[in-house]
Amino acid sequence: MTFYDLHSHSTASDGTLTPTLLVQQAAAAGVRYLALTDHDTLSGLAEAEQAAASTAMQLVPGVEISVTWCGRTIHIVGLHVDASNLALQRGLAELREFREWRAGEIANRLLKQAGIVEALAGARQYAQGALVSRTHFARYLVDCGVAASVQEVFKRYLVQGKPGHVPGQWASLEAVVRWIVEAGGVAVLAHPARYKMTATKLRALMGEFREAGGVALEVVSGSHSADDVKTMARNATQMGLLASVGSDYHGPENAWIVLGRLRALPEECVPVWHDWHERGYIQEAG
Ligand code: AMP
Ligand code: MN
Ligand code: MN
Ligand code: MN
């Protein structure tokens, strides 16, 4: 049983459960500490906090922030961020502005280059007033019959070289780590195996991340294989980074990722939560 799940999404970004349902399901699954880490927004945290109050689980207020580094999109998770911090709020607001512009641009390209009409209206319907993610486009296009699965939509339409691809122009690594640290949080480099980088490139990324004030690597992720976990545990140890654990849960539709059911952190790792009790982040040691 894993007691910590430090990466998850709700309807405040591209998850399919409301913050309340997410918290209730995580608590029922035996999670003791859950981080809600929606993409580029803090808007689900208040509801999640309130829902957690009537469970035995503690909510870790978090966020997953989009970064452009060397022309690639990288995700940085912030844990224990103070949602009332103005610099963090302003930074995220700017990212959401880019998201809004990008959503229109994705729709334009899908129309011109793939003949797909009304994609923006469709994606908005799936976002239900929350920020628009590529995931919302993908869900809409699956339901339109354009492709059989969300993954297929990404592969055929939304990634580099495909009709609906718009290059990311997110925030810099340094700025994002600074926002997190200034908001009293801990910066974690999310799902490192997903970037498919060479060992050299990943080392450069981890070095710059640490230099900027980042402290942990997400060694266990719902998207990591057993081999990825081993590789990333070694990387964390060699780079002097703490280790984090998170499902990256987006809802029950992705049945292969289950809340609170994660691979164990290898013995060699120092967990990112090792000093959370002393720091007053959590009430009791896990
Ligand atoms: P965005 O931040 O709007 O560019 O969307 C990124 C999100 O899309 C990620 O957080 C994942 O939830 C989802 N995603 C990215 N790549 C894929 C993929 N190949 N298949 C399914 N979902 C993906
Ligand atoms: Mn997502
Ligand atoms: Mn991510
Ligand atoms: Mn995520």
Coordinates of C-alpha atoms and ligand atoms in Angstrom, one line a residue, residues 14 39 66 75 99 102 132-135 150-151 154 170 194 250, ligand 1:
D14 CA -7.9 17.8 -17.7
H39 CA -2.2 21.9 -15.0
S66 CA 4.1 23.8 -18.1
H75 CA 6.3 19.6 -16.5
R99 CA -3.4 28.2 -23.5
R102 CA -3.2 28.1 -28.4
V132 CA -8.7 24.1 -22.4
S133 CA -6.2 21.3 -22.6
R134 CA -5.2 19.2 -25.6
T135 CA -6.9 16.3 -23.7
V150 CA -7.5 9.7 -27.0
Q151 CA -4.0 8.3 -27.6
F154 CA -2.7 12.7 -30.0
W170 CA 5.3 28.1 -21.8
R194 CA 8.2 10.5 -20.5
H250 CA -6.8 11.8 -14.7
Ligands
AMP1 P1 -1.6 20.3 -22.7 O1 -1.0 20.7 -21.4 O2 -2.9 21.0 -23.0 O3 -0.6 20.4 -23.9 O4 -2.0 18.8 -22.6 C1 -1.1 17.9 -22.1 C2 -1.8 16.7 -21.5 O5 -2.3 15.8 -22.5 C3 -1.0 15.8 -20.6 O6 -1.0 16.3 -19.3 C4 -1.7 14.5 -20.7 O7 -2.8 14.4 -19.8 C5 -2.2 14.5 -22.1 N1 -1.4 13.8 -23.1 C6 -0.2 14.2 -23.6 N2 0.3 13.3 -24.5 C7 -0.6 12.3 -24.5 C8 -0.7 11.1 -25.3 N3 0.2 10.7 -26.2 N4 -1.8 10.3 -25.1 C9 -2.8 10.7 -24.2 N5 -2.7 11.8 -23.5 C10 -1.7 12.6 -23.6

